[in-house]
Amino acid sequence: MRKKDFIVLLACLLAGCAGPQKQFRIGVSQCLDDAWRQKMNNEMQCELLLHPEMEIYTRFAGGNNELQCAQIDSFIRERVDLLIVSPNEAEEVKPAVTRAFRAGIPVIVADRRVTGYEWTAFIGGDNYRVGLLMADWIGHIQRTVSHPLHVLEVSGLTGSTPATYRHKGMMERLAARDTVPAVHTVMGLWQKEDAYRAVRTFLEEHSDVDAIVAQNDLMAIGAAEAVRDTKGYGPGSVYIMGVDGISVGLQAILDGVINCTATYSSRGDMVIATAAQILAGQPFVRDTVLETTMVDATAAQAMLLQYNERMHDLETMKIVQVRTDAMWQQTQFQRRVLIIGLTVIVLFIIAVLVLLFYMQHRLKTEIKEEVVPQLEDVQEAIQLSKRDEAFVERLRQIVDEHLTDPNLNVEFLGSMLQLSRTQIFRRVKTITGKGPLDYIRERRLIRSNELLHTTDMTVQQVAIELCFSSPSYFSKCYKEYFGHLPSER
Ligand code: FRU
């Protein structure tokens, strides 16, 4: 394995042990970033703890339609897996929502609606019913006074569906009453500061306002401040209702700043749960309309308590999450160390095996190239020497049987052993170390010695018997071989 391959393998192993992969990217486009939306974002974050496969990217448009469209378009370009959008104004933001939907991105519209049907799911409050509650509250006050009430409505952004439907619900129900109050509308644009300015201006010109219905709690608090600050009114001089039931609104009721509110759920948890169902291809509810209810001082207290408990739970959950994350990191680290350790061990074992294999291979080659030929040589040598022994034996036998024969010479041996003269010379010389004639003479001398010692034959008789050319030549040869003369036996 090359070094580069090894690094890639190691990187893959390490990547394999990284945390659970985020499978789905969700774009969240929020028209505003106020207390109500922060609550919604918190709820979404909580629910996300149950869906580790999803991660969200949130962009805030600051109440600007063009910016919100641009942000949605960038989510489309980034190919998010799902879009959650709370449109600033229905008609203005609709084109971007439609583009996302037509690009095949599932779209969940939350809280504020867009017109038409090019979206996947909707989750939001019943704004018409909010309007009915406002009218009922006005009717309730109406019963306590004899003159037709003078009501000031503080509206949210009129292009947004909650502003439209809250107004519609309220006006339609008021119109059906016996005593129809006079209703004036000013623009608060969902913001406390805008509401303060608009209400203040109105109050300075109208001294007879009995009640203010603000379309959200922040604007209700802004209106209360305007009442407090306007000459001829003063704190508590006008009935004030808000909408939302967020903690600042509830606190304002308990503090006597405003009189009541209507709940307007954000249910960010439900939005995320629906997103999970859509992404998992499971059935989901296409149009969810959330309940709304009136909140007076008693209910506000209970709700605030509940709200604080929930906040506490949320904190606990966050701590648990941080701890779980830390444990997860630690486990990941240990896993990485383990994998690296195992990889090193496996690589070491492979290296040892490769080395052993290589050494075995080398040994085999060496045996084949060096030892085997040597063994073959030895075997051949053994076989040769066996053949030589047989040859020498035969040679000695022939020579010994013909020691007294004067014709015992090289040609004779050749004919007996069926070899040529040259072959006889070479083989006898190689095996015995002497030429054939010398060999024959040596055998005759050995026999002569036996005869001289075992018989009464004279030196002369022995020399003739064994075919020496003369007794003196025999004596010379004998002395050369045995070191003494035959006569000195
Ligand atoms: C928050 C908010 C709420 C209101 C809702 C209407 O941004 O203004 O106060 O109920 O939006 O969409």
Short mmCIF file of C-alpha atoms and ligand atoms in Angstrom, two decimals:
data_model
loop_
_atom_site.label_atom_id
_atom_site.label_comp_id
_atom_site.label_asym_id
_atom_site.label_seq_id
_atom_site.Cartn_x
_atom_site.Cartn_y
_atom_site.Cartn_z
CA MET A 1 0.00 0.00 0.00
CA ARG A 2 1.36 3.40 -0.95
CA LYS A 3 1.67 6.14 1.66
CA LYS A 4 -1.09 8.18 0.00
CA ASP A 5 -3.51 5.24 -0.02
CA PHE A 6 -2.81 4.65 3.63
CA ILE A 7 -3.64 8.27 4.53
CA VAL A 8 -6.89 8.11 2.54
CA LEU A 9 -7.83 4.86 4.29
CA LEU A 10 -7.12 6.38 7.68
CA ALA A 11 -9.14 9.51 6.83
CA CYS A 12 -12.08 7.32 5.77
CA LEU A 13 -11.91 5.38 9.00
CA LEU A 14 -11.86 8.58 10.99
CA ALA A 15 -14.67 10.13 8.98
CA GLY A 16 -16.68 6.98 9.55
CA CYS A 17 -16.60 7.57 13.27
CA ALA A 18 -17.71 11.20 13.10
CA GLY A 19 -21.11 11.95 14.72
CA PRO A 20 -24.46 11.10 13.15
CA GLN A 21 -24.55 12.87 9.81
CA LYS A 22 -27.09 15.69 9.41
CA GLN A 23 -29.17 14.40 6.58
CA PHE A 24 -31.53 17.32 6.04
CA ARG A 25 -30.85 21.05 5.85
CA ILE A 26 -33.85 23.23 6.63
CA GLY A 27 -34.05 26.89 5.75
CA VAL A 28 -36.12 29.05 8.11
CA SER A 29 -37.21 32.45 6.84
CA GLN A 30 -38.59 34.66 9.64
CA CYS A 31 -40.21 37.99 8.77
CA LEU A 32 -39.24 39.49 12.16
CA ASP A 33 -37.06 38.74 15.16
CA ASP A 34 -39.22 39.76 18.12
CA ALA A 35 -40.13 38.03 21.41
CA TRP A 36 -42.91 35.93 19.86
CA ARG A 37 -40.56 34.63 17.14
CA GLN A 38 -37.78 33.96 19.61
CA LYS A 39 -40.26 31.79 21.49
CA MET A 40 -41.07 29.99 18.24
CA ASN A 41 -37.37 29.51 17.45
CA ASN A 42 -36.80 28.10 20.94
CA GLU A 43 -39.60 25.61 20.45
CA MET A 44 -38.09 24.56 17.13
CA GLN A 45 -34.65 24.10 18.70
CA CYS A 46 -36.17 21.93 21.45
CA GLU A 47 -37.97 19.71 18.97
CA LEU A 48 -34.81 19.41 16.90
CA LEU A 49 -33.22 17.58 19.83
CA LEU A 50 -35.52 14.71 18.85
CA HIS A 51 -34.47 14.92 15.20
CA PRO A 52 -30.69 14.71 14.95
CA GLU A 53 -31.06 14.07 11.22
CA MET A 54 -32.11 17.69 10.66
CA GLU A 55 -30.37 21.02 11.08
CA ILE A 56 -31.87 24.47 10.58
CA TYR A 57 -30.49 27.70 9.18
CA THR A 58 -32.54 30.74 10.19
CA ARG A 59 -32.60 34.10 8.38
CA PHE A 60 -34.50 37.17 9.61
CA ALA A 61 -35.92 39.67 7.14
CA GLY A 62 -36.46 42.56 9.59
CA GLY A 63 -39.97 43.19 8.25
CA ASN A 64 -38.63 43.76 4.70
CA ASN A 65 -40.46 41.92 1.90
CA GLU A 66 -37.65 42.24 -0.67
CA LEU A 67 -35.04 41.04 1.75
CA GLN A 68 -37.21 38.09 2.70
CA CYS A 69 -37.68 37.15 -0.99
CA ALA A 70 -33.92 37.39 -1.55
CA GLN A 71 -33.27 35.20 1.49
CA ILE A 72 -35.77 32.59 0.26
CA ASP A 73 -34.14 32.66 -3.19
CA SER A 74 -30.75 32.01 -1.62
CA PHE A 75 -32.22 29.04 0.25
CA ILE A 76 -33.48 27.76 -3.13
CA ARG A 77 -30.00 28.16 -4.64
CA GLU A 78 -28.49 26.35 -1.68
CA ARG A 79 -30.93 23.51 -2.35
CA VAL A 80 -32.21 23.22 1.21
CA ASP A 81 -34.28 20.09 1.79
CA LEU A 82 -37.24 22.01 3.20
CA LEU A 83 -38.25 25.63 3.70
CA ILE A 84 -40.12 27.03 6.68
CA VAL A 85 -41.42 30.51 6.00
CA SER A 86 -43.34 33.05 7.98
CA PRO A 87 -44.05 35.66 5.29
CA ASN A 88 -43.89 39.34 6.16
CA GLU A 89 -46.72 40.25 3.76
CA ALA A 90 -48.74 37.65 1.91
CA GLU A 91 -48.78 39.02 -1.66
CA GLU A 92 -45.24 40.43 -1.67
CA VAL A 93 -43.54 37.28 -0.40
CA LYS A 94 -45.77 34.83 -2.27
CA PRO A 95 -43.67 34.83 -5.50
CA ALA A 96 -40.55 33.65 -3.65
CA VAL A 97 -42.55 30.99 -1.76
CA THR A 98 -43.99 29.82 -5.07
CA ARG A 99 -40.50 29.66 -6.62
CA ALA A 100 -39.30 27.47 -3.77
CA PHE A 101 -42.33 25.21 -4.05
CA ARG A 102 -41.96 24.92 -7.82
CA ALA A 103 -38.26 24.15 -7.39
CA GLY A 104 -39.41 21.00 -5.61
CA ILE A 105 -38.61 22.19 -2.11
CA PRO A 106 -41.33 21.29 0.42
CA VAL A 107 -42.57 24.53 1.99
CA ILE A 108 -44.15 24.87 5.44
CA VAL A 109 -45.87 28.22 5.87
CA ALA A 110 -46.01 29.13 9.54
CA ASP A 111 -48.16 31.72 11.35
CA ARG A 112 -48.80 34.13 8.43
CA ARG A 113 -50.33 32.70 5.29
CA VAL A 114 -49.64 33.28 1.61
CA THR A 115 -52.52 33.28 -0.82
CA GLY A 116 -53.03 30.34 -3.18
CA TYR A 117 -52.13 26.71 -2.63
CA GLU A 118 -48.49 26.41 -3.70
CA TRP A 119 -47.12 25.32 -0.37
CA THR A 120 -46.86 21.95 1.33
CA ALA A 121 -48.27 22.58 4.81
CA PHE A 122 -49.55 25.43 6.95
CA ILE A 123 -49.44 25.74 10.74
CA GLY A 124 -50.78 28.88 12.37
CA GLY A 125 -53.34 30.48 14.64
CA ASP A 126 -56.97 31.18 13.93
CA ASN A 127 -56.74 34.91 13.30
CA TYR A 128 -60.39 35.35 12.44
CA ARG A 129 -61.24 33.84 15.82
CA VAL A 130 -58.75 36.20 17.46
CA GLY A 131 -60.78 38.99 15.91
CA LEU A 132 -63.99 37.47 17.34
CA LEU A 133 -62.43 37.40 20.82
CA MET A 134 -61.49 41.05 20.46
CA ALA A 135 -65.09 41.87 19.55
CA ASP A 136 -66.41 39.84 22.49
CA TRP A 137 -64.11 41.70 24.85
CA ILE A 138 -65.33 45.03 23.46
CA GLY A 139 -68.92 43.82 23.84
CA HIS A 140 -68.19 42.95 27.44
CA ILE A 141 -66.99 46.50 28.16
CA GLN A 142 -69.86 47.93 26.16
CA ARG A 143 -72.29 46.38 28.59
CA THR A 144 -70.72 48.41 31.43
CA VAL A 145 -71.26 51.82 29.80
CA SER A 146 -74.30 53.57 28.35
CA HIS A 147 -72.69 55.37 25.38
CA PRO A 148 -71.38 53.58 22.28
CA LEU A 149 -67.72 52.83 22.92
CA HIS A 150 -64.90 54.58 21.13
CA VAL A 151 -62.43 51.88 20.20
CA LEU A 152 -58.96 52.31 18.79
CA GLU A 153 -57.56 49.35 16.87
CA VAL A 154 -53.76 49.15 16.57
CA SER A 155 -53.14 47.10 13.49
CA GLY A 156 -50.15 45.01 12.48
CA LEU A 157 -48.78 45.21 8.95
CA THR A 158 -51.96 45.24 6.86
CA GLY A 159 -50.52 43.08 4.10
CA SER A 160 -50.06 40.22 6.56
CA THR A 161 -52.90 37.74 6.96
CA PRO A 162 -53.11 37.97 10.79
CA ALA A 163 -53.71 41.74 10.56
CA THR A 164 -56.34 41.25 7.86
CA TYR A 165 -58.23 38.42 9.56
CA ARG A 166 -58.04 39.78 13.10
CA HIS A 167 -59.55 43.01 11.81
CA LYS A 168 -62.16 41.17 9.73
CA GLY A 169 -63.23 38.90 12.61
CA MET A 170 -63.54 41.81 14.96
CA MET A 171 -65.44 44.09 12.60
CA GLU A 172 -67.87 41.40 11.45
CA ARG A 173 -68.81 40.42 14.97
CA LEU A 174 -69.07 44.04 16.16
CA ALA A 175 -71.31 44.87 13.23
CA ALA A 176 -73.73 42.21 14.41
CA ARG A 177 -74.14 43.79 17.83
CA ASP A 178 -77.00 46.00 19.01
CA THR A 179 -74.68 48.77 20.00
CA VAL A 180 -72.00 49.12 17.38
CA PRO A 181 -68.95 50.88 18.76
CA ALA A 182 -67.01 53.43 16.76
CA VAL A 183 -63.73 51.85 15.66
CA HIS A 184 -60.68 53.75 14.43
CA THR A 185 -57.58 52.00 13.19
CA VAL A 186 -53.96 53.14 13.41
CA MET A 187 -50.86 51.33 12.13
CA GLY A 188 -48.57 49.78 14.70
CA LEU A 189 -46.78 47.50 12.19
CA TRP A 190 -46.40 44.80 14.92
CA GLN A 191 -43.79 46.94 16.73
CA LYS A 192 -44.06 48.58 20.17
CA GLU A 193 -42.39 51.83 19.09
CA ASP A 194 -44.55 52.27 15.98
CA ALA A 195 -47.64 51.57 18.09
CA TYR A 196 -46.60 54.11 20.71
CA ARG A 197 -46.16 56.84 18.10
CA ALA A 198 -49.41 56.07 16.26
CA VAL A 199 -51.52 55.80 19.43
CA ARG A 200 -50.01 58.92 20.97
CA THR A 201 -50.76 60.95 17.86
CA PHE A 202 -54.33 59.64 17.80
CA LEU A 203 -54.98 60.24 21.51
CA GLU A 204 -53.69 63.77 21.30
CA GLU A 205 -56.42 64.49 18.76
CA HIS A 206 -59.18 62.35 20.36
CA SER A 207 -59.94 62.66 24.01
CA ASP A 208 -62.75 60.08 24.13
CA VAL A 209 -61.08 56.68 23.50
CA ASP A 210 -62.50 54.02 25.85
CA ALA A 211 -60.68 50.91 24.72
CA ILE A 212 -57.66 49.93 22.63
CA VAL A 213 -57.36 46.59 20.88
CA ALA A 214 -53.78 46.03 19.76
CA GLN A 215 -53.13 43.14 17.41
CA ASN A 216 -50.20 41.97 19.51
CA ASP A 217 -48.87 42.31 23.05
CA LEU A 218 -45.90 44.48 22.12
CA MET A 219 -48.15 47.03 20.44
CA ALA A 220 -50.55 46.84 23.43
CA ILE A 221 -47.69 47.75 25.77
CA GLY A 222 -46.63 50.57 23.40
CA ALA A 223 -50.25 51.79 23.42
CA ALA A 224 -50.38 51.65 27.23
CA GLU A 225 -47.26 53.78 27.38
CA ALA A 226 -48.84 56.25 24.97
CA VAL A 227 -51.98 56.41 27.18
CA ARG A 228 -49.82 56.96 30.23
CA ASP A 229 -47.90 59.76 28.50
CA THR A 230 -50.87 61.58 26.91
CA LYS A 231 -52.46 64.52 28.65
CA GLY A 232 -56.07 63.91 29.61
CA TYR A 233 -55.61 60.14 29.86
CA GLY A 234 -53.07 58.71 32.35
CA PRO A 235 -52.22 55.11 33.37
CA GLY A 236 -55.22 52.74 33.44
CA SER A 237 -57.63 55.29 31.96
CA VAL A 238 -58.25 53.16 28.84
CA TYR A 239 -59.05 49.43 28.58
CA ILE A 240 -56.31 47.70 26.58
CA MET A 241 -56.21 44.26 25.03
CA GLY A 242 -53.26 42.59 23.29
CA VAL A 243 -52.73 39.36 21.37
CA ASP A 244 -50.11 36.59 21.67
CA GLY A 245 -49.85 35.78 25.38
CA ILE A 246 -46.05 35.95 25.34
CA SER A 247 -44.35 36.42 28.71
CA VAL A 248 -43.99 40.24 28.45
CA GLY A 249 -47.70 40.46 27.65
CA LEU A 250 -48.65 38.24 30.60
CA GLN A 251 -46.42 40.27 32.88
CA ALA A 252 -48.00 43.50 31.58
CA ILE A 253 -51.43 42.11 32.56
CA LEU A 254 -50.17 41.17 36.04
CA ASP A 255 -48.62 44.64 36.37
CA GLY A 256 -51.95 46.26 35.41
CA VAL A 257 -50.41 47.83 32.29
CA ILE A 258 -52.89 46.11 29.95
CA ASN A 259 -56.11 44.26 30.75
CA CYS A 260 -55.99 41.05 28.78
CA THR A 261 -54.68 39.25 25.76
CA ALA A 262 -55.65 36.40 23.41
CA THR A 263 -53.31 33.48 23.05
CA TYR A 264 -51.63 33.07 19.70
CA SER A 265 -49.57 29.90 19.68
CA SER A 266 -46.29 29.74 17.82
CA ARG A 267 -45.84 25.92 18.07
CA GLY A 268 -42.37 25.81 16.60
CA ASP A 269 -42.21 22.22 17.89
CA MET A 270 -45.16 21.25 15.69
CA VAL A 271 -43.56 22.94 12.69
CA ILE A 272 -40.39 20.87 13.11
CA ALA A 273 -42.34 17.66 13.75
CA THR A 274 -44.29 18.27 10.52
CA ALA A 275 -41.04 18.96 8.65
CA ALA A 276 -39.70 15.62 9.91
CA GLN A 277 -42.84 13.84 8.71
CA ILE A 278 -42.63 15.46 5.27
CA LEU A 279 -38.93 14.63 4.90
CA ALA A 280 -39.53 11.06 6.02
CA GLY A 281 -42.35 10.70 3.50
CA GLN A 282 -44.87 10.10 6.28
CA PRO A 283 -48.44 11.37 6.29
CA PHE A 284 -48.89 14.88 7.72
CA VAL A 285 -51.69 17.39 8.29
CA ARG A 286 -51.70 19.93 5.45
CA ASP A 287 -53.53 22.76 7.19
CA THR A 288 -53.27 23.08 10.97
CA VAL A 289 -55.19 25.90 12.60
CA LEU A 290 -54.27 26.45 16.23
CA GLU A 291 -56.69 27.27 19.05
CA THR A 292 -56.86 30.70 20.64
CA THR A 293 -58.33 31.79 23.96
CA MET A 294 -58.77 34.86 26.15
CA VAL A 295 -56.31 35.49 28.96
CA ASP A 296 -57.28 37.65 31.92
CA ALA A 297 -55.23 38.39 35.05
CA THR A 298 -55.97 35.00 36.65
CA ALA A 299 -55.09 33.03 33.55
CA ALA A 300 -52.06 35.25 32.97
CA GLN A 301 -50.67 34.30 36.35
CA ALA A 302 -51.11 30.58 35.68
CA MET A 303 -49.66 30.89 32.22
CA LEU A 304 -46.67 32.86 33.42
CA LEU A 305 -45.96 30.24 36.08
CA GLN A 306 -46.21 27.57 33.44
CA TYR A 307 -44.08 29.60 31.10
CA ASN A 308 -41.35 30.01 33.73
CA GLU A 309 -41.43 26.29 34.43
CA ARG A 310 -41.07 25.57 30.75
CA MET A 311 -38.15 27.97 30.53
CA HIS A 312 -36.57 26.15 33.45
CA ASP A 313 -37.13 22.82 31.69
CA LEU A 314 -35.63 24.29 28.58
CA GLU A 315 -32.52 25.35 30.48
CA THR A 316 -32.27 21.84 31.94
CA MET A 317 -32.60 20.35 28.49
CA LYS A 318 -29.89 22.64 27.18
CA ILE A 319 -27.56 21.60 30.01
CA VAL A 320 -28.36 17.94 29.31
CA GLN A 321 -27.65 18.55 25.66
CA VAL A 322 -24.32 20.21 26.39
CA ARG A 323 -23.37 17.28 28.63
CA THR A 324 -24.54 14.74 26.08
CA ASP A 325 -22.53 16.56 23.42
CA ALA A 326 -19.46 16.50 25.65
CA MET A 327 -19.92 12.77 26.29
CA TRP A 328 -20.44 12.20 22.61
CA GLN A 329 -17.22 14.06 21.83
CA GLN A 330 -15.38 12.01 24.41
CA THR A 331 -16.76 8.76 23.04
CA GLN A 332 -15.83 9.87 19.56
CA PHE A 333 -12.30 10.64 20.70
CA GLN A 334 -11.97 7.24 22.36
CA ARG A 335 -13.36 5.58 19.27
CA ARG A 336 -10.86 7.38 17.08
CA VAL A 337 -7.99 6.39 19.34
CA LEU A 338 -9.23 2.80 19.29
CA ILE A 339 -9.53 2.75 15.52
CA ILE A 340 -6.08 4.28 15.08
CA GLY A 341 -4.68 1.75 17.55
CA LEU A 342 -6.37 -1.15 15.78
CA THR A 343 -5.24 0.15 12.40
CA VAL A 344 -1.65 0.32 13.61
CA ILE A 345 -1.87 -3.21 15.01
CA VAL A 346 -3.43 -4.56 11.82
CA LEU A 347 -0.81 -2.81 9.71
CA PHE A 348 1.92 -4.18 11.96
CA ILE A 349 0.55 -7.71 11.61
CA ILE A 350 0.33 -7.27 7.84
CA ALA A 351 3.91 -6.01 7.76
CA VAL A 352 5.11 -8.99 9.81
CA LEU A 353 3.21 -11.40 7.57
CA VAL A 354 4.62 -9.77 4.45
CA LEU A 355 8.12 -10.01 5.93
CA LEU A 356 7.63 -13.67 6.84
CA PHE A 357 6.27 -14.41 3.41
CA TYR A 358 9.21 -12.64 1.82
CA MET A 359 11.74 -14.49 3.98
CA GLN A 360 10.09 -17.83 3.25
CA HIS A 361 10.17 -17.04 -0.43
CA ARG A 362 13.84 -16.10 -0.27
CA LEU A 363 14.71 -19.24 1.65
CA LYS A 364 12.89 -21.37 -0.90
CA THR A 365 14.75 -19.67 -3.74
CA GLU A 366 18.08 -20.12 -1.99
CA ILE A 367 17.37 -23.81 -1.34
CA LYS A 368 16.35 -24.28 -4.94
CA GLU A 369 19.34 -22.43 -6.34
CA GLU A 370 22.09 -23.57 -4.02
CA VAL A 371 21.28 -26.56 -1.83
CA VAL A 372 19.38 -28.66 -4.36
CA PRO A 373 22.15 -28.53 -6.99
CA GLN A 374 24.67 -29.39 -4.29
CA LEU A 375 22.57 -32.36 -3.19
CA GLU A 376 22.25 -33.45 -6.77
CA ASP A 377 26.02 -33.19 -7.10
CA VAL A 378 26.48 -35.28 -3.97
CA GLN A 379 24.01 -37.86 -5.21
CA GLU A 380 25.72 -37.96 -8.55
CA ALA A 381 29.09 -38.23 -6.82
CA ILE A 382 27.76 -41.11 -4.72
CA GLN A 383 26.48 -42.85 -7.79
CA LEU A 384 29.75 -42.19 -9.61
CA SER A 385 31.84 -43.51 -6.78
CA LYS A 386 29.68 -46.65 -6.68
CA ARG A 387 30.28 -47.16 -10.37
CA ASP A 388 33.99 -46.50 -9.86
CA GLU A 389 34.18 -49.04 -7.06
CA ALA A 390 32.61 -51.62 -9.31
CA PHE A 391 35.03 -50.71 -12.08
CA VAL A 392 38.07 -50.92 -9.79
CA GLU A 393 36.83 -54.22 -8.42
CA ARG A 394 36.45 -55.63 -11.90
CA LEU A 395 39.80 -54.18 -12.98
CA ARG A 396 41.54 -55.69 -9.95
CA GLN A 397 39.90 -59.04 -10.59
CA ILE A 398 40.96 -59.12 -14.26
CA VAL A 399 44.48 -57.94 -13.45
CA ASP A 400 44.87 -60.37 -10.52
CA GLU A 401 43.68 -63.31 -12.65
CA HIS A 402 46.21 -62.54 -15.37
CA LEU A 403 49.29 -61.52 -13.38
CA THR A 404 51.27 -64.39 -14.87
CA ASP A 405 50.07 -63.65 -18.39
CA PRO A 406 52.68 -61.74 -20.42
CA ASN A 407 49.85 -60.42 -22.60
CA LEU A 408 48.36 -58.44 -19.71
CA ASN A 409 48.56 -54.93 -21.11
CA VAL A 410 46.32 -51.94 -21.93
CA GLU A 411 44.81 -53.52 -25.07
CA PHE A 412 44.03 -56.68 -23.12
CA LEU A 413 42.28 -54.72 -20.41
CA GLY A 414 40.40 -52.73 -23.09
CA SER A 415 39.10 -55.89 -24.68
CA MET A 416 38.13 -57.32 -21.30
CA LEU A 417 36.37 -54.15 -20.10
CA GLN A 418 35.06 -53.20 -23.53
CA LEU A 419 36.72 -49.79 -23.47
CA SER A 420 39.08 -48.07 -25.88
CA ARG A 421 42.73 -47.55 -25.04
CA THR A 422 42.15 -43.88 -24.29
CA GLN A 423 39.11 -44.63 -22.07
CA ILE A 424 41.15 -47.26 -20.16
CA PHE A 425 43.93 -44.75 -19.57
CA ARG A 426 41.62 -41.99 -18.47
CA ARG A 427 39.41 -44.06 -16.14
CA VAL A 428 42.23 -46.01 -14.51
CA LYS A 429 44.21 -42.80 -14.03
CA THR A 430 41.15 -40.90 -12.60
CA ILE A 431 40.11 -43.63 -10.21
CA THR A 432 43.43 -45.12 -9.06
CA GLY A 433 45.61 -42.08 -9.57
CA LYS A 434 48.10 -44.12 -11.71
CA GLY A 435 48.37 -45.32 -15.24
CA PRO A 436 47.20 -48.87 -16.20
CA LEU A 437 50.73 -50.25 -16.57
CA ASP A 438 51.78 -48.87 -13.21
CA TYR A 439 48.64 -50.40 -11.72
CA ILE A 440 49.44 -53.81 -13.25
CA ARG A 441 53.02 -53.58 -11.98
CA GLU A 442 51.81 -52.68 -8.49
CA ARG A 443 49.48 -55.69 -8.43
CA ARG A 444 52.40 -57.97 -9.63
CA LEU A 445 54.71 -56.59 -6.91
CA ILE A 446 52.01 -57.24 -4.22
CA ARG A 447 51.63 -60.85 -5.56
CA SER A 448 55.44 -61.26 -5.71
CA ASN A 449 55.64 -60.31 -2.06
CA GLU A 450 53.02 -62.96 -1.21
CA LEU A 451 54.89 -65.59 -3.24
CA LEU A 452 58.23 -64.75 -1.62
CA HIS A 453 56.67 -65.05 1.80
CA THR A 454 54.40 -68.03 1.32
CA THR A 455 56.45 -70.25 -1.06
CA ASP A 456 60.02 -71.43 -1.50
CA MET A 457 60.26 -69.68 -4.86
CA THR A 458 63.44 -67.79 -5.55
CA VAL A 459 63.56 -64.17 -6.57
CA GLN A 460 64.39 -65.21 -10.10
CA GLN A 461 61.48 -67.67 -10.28
CA VAL A 462 59.07 -65.06 -8.95
CA ALA A 463 60.33 -62.46 -11.45
CA ILE A 464 59.76 -64.88 -14.36
CA GLU A 465 56.42 -66.10 -13.00
CA LEU A 466 55.10 -62.57 -12.80
CA CYS A 467 56.45 -61.59 -16.23
CA PHE A 468 59.12 -59.04 -15.18
CA SER A 469 61.59 -58.57 -18.06
CA SER A 470 64.55 -59.54 -15.81
CA PRO A 471 65.22 -60.43 -12.16
CA SER A 472 67.27 -57.27 -11.72
CA TYR A 473 64.40 -55.13 -13.03
CA PHE A 474 62.06 -56.99 -10.65
CA SER A 475 64.46 -56.31 -7.74
CA LYS A 476 64.64 -52.61 -8.68
CA CYS A 477 60.88 -52.28 -8.84
CA TYR A 478 60.39 -54.28 -5.63
CA LYS A 479 62.84 -52.05 -3.75
CA GLU A 480 61.11 -48.90 -5.05
CA TYR A 481 57.78 -50.23 -3.84
CA PHE A 482 58.65 -52.00 -0.56
CA GLY A 483 61.85 -50.13 0.34
CA HIS A 484 64.05 -53.22 0.45
CA LEU A 485 65.31 -55.85 -1.94
CA PRO A 486 63.30 -59.05 -2.45
CA SER A 487 66.30 -61.04 -1.37
CA GLU A 488 66.10 -59.37 2.07
CA ARG A 489 62.71 -60.87 2.82
C1 FRU B 1 -44.59 38.34 15.74
C2 FRU B 1 -45.96 38.75 15.41
C3 FRU B 1 -46.88 38.38 16.55
C4 FRU B 1 -48.13 38.26 15.85
C5 FRU B 1 -47.71 37.55 14.63
C6 FRU B 1 -48.57 37.72 13.51
O1 FRU B 1 -43.70 38.66 14.73
O2 FRU B 1 -46.03 40.09 15.14
O3 FRU B 1 -46.85 39.32 17.56
O4 FRU B 1 -49.12 37.64 16.57
O5 FRU B 1 -46.45 38.01 14.34
O6 FRU B 1 -48.01 37.15 12.39
#
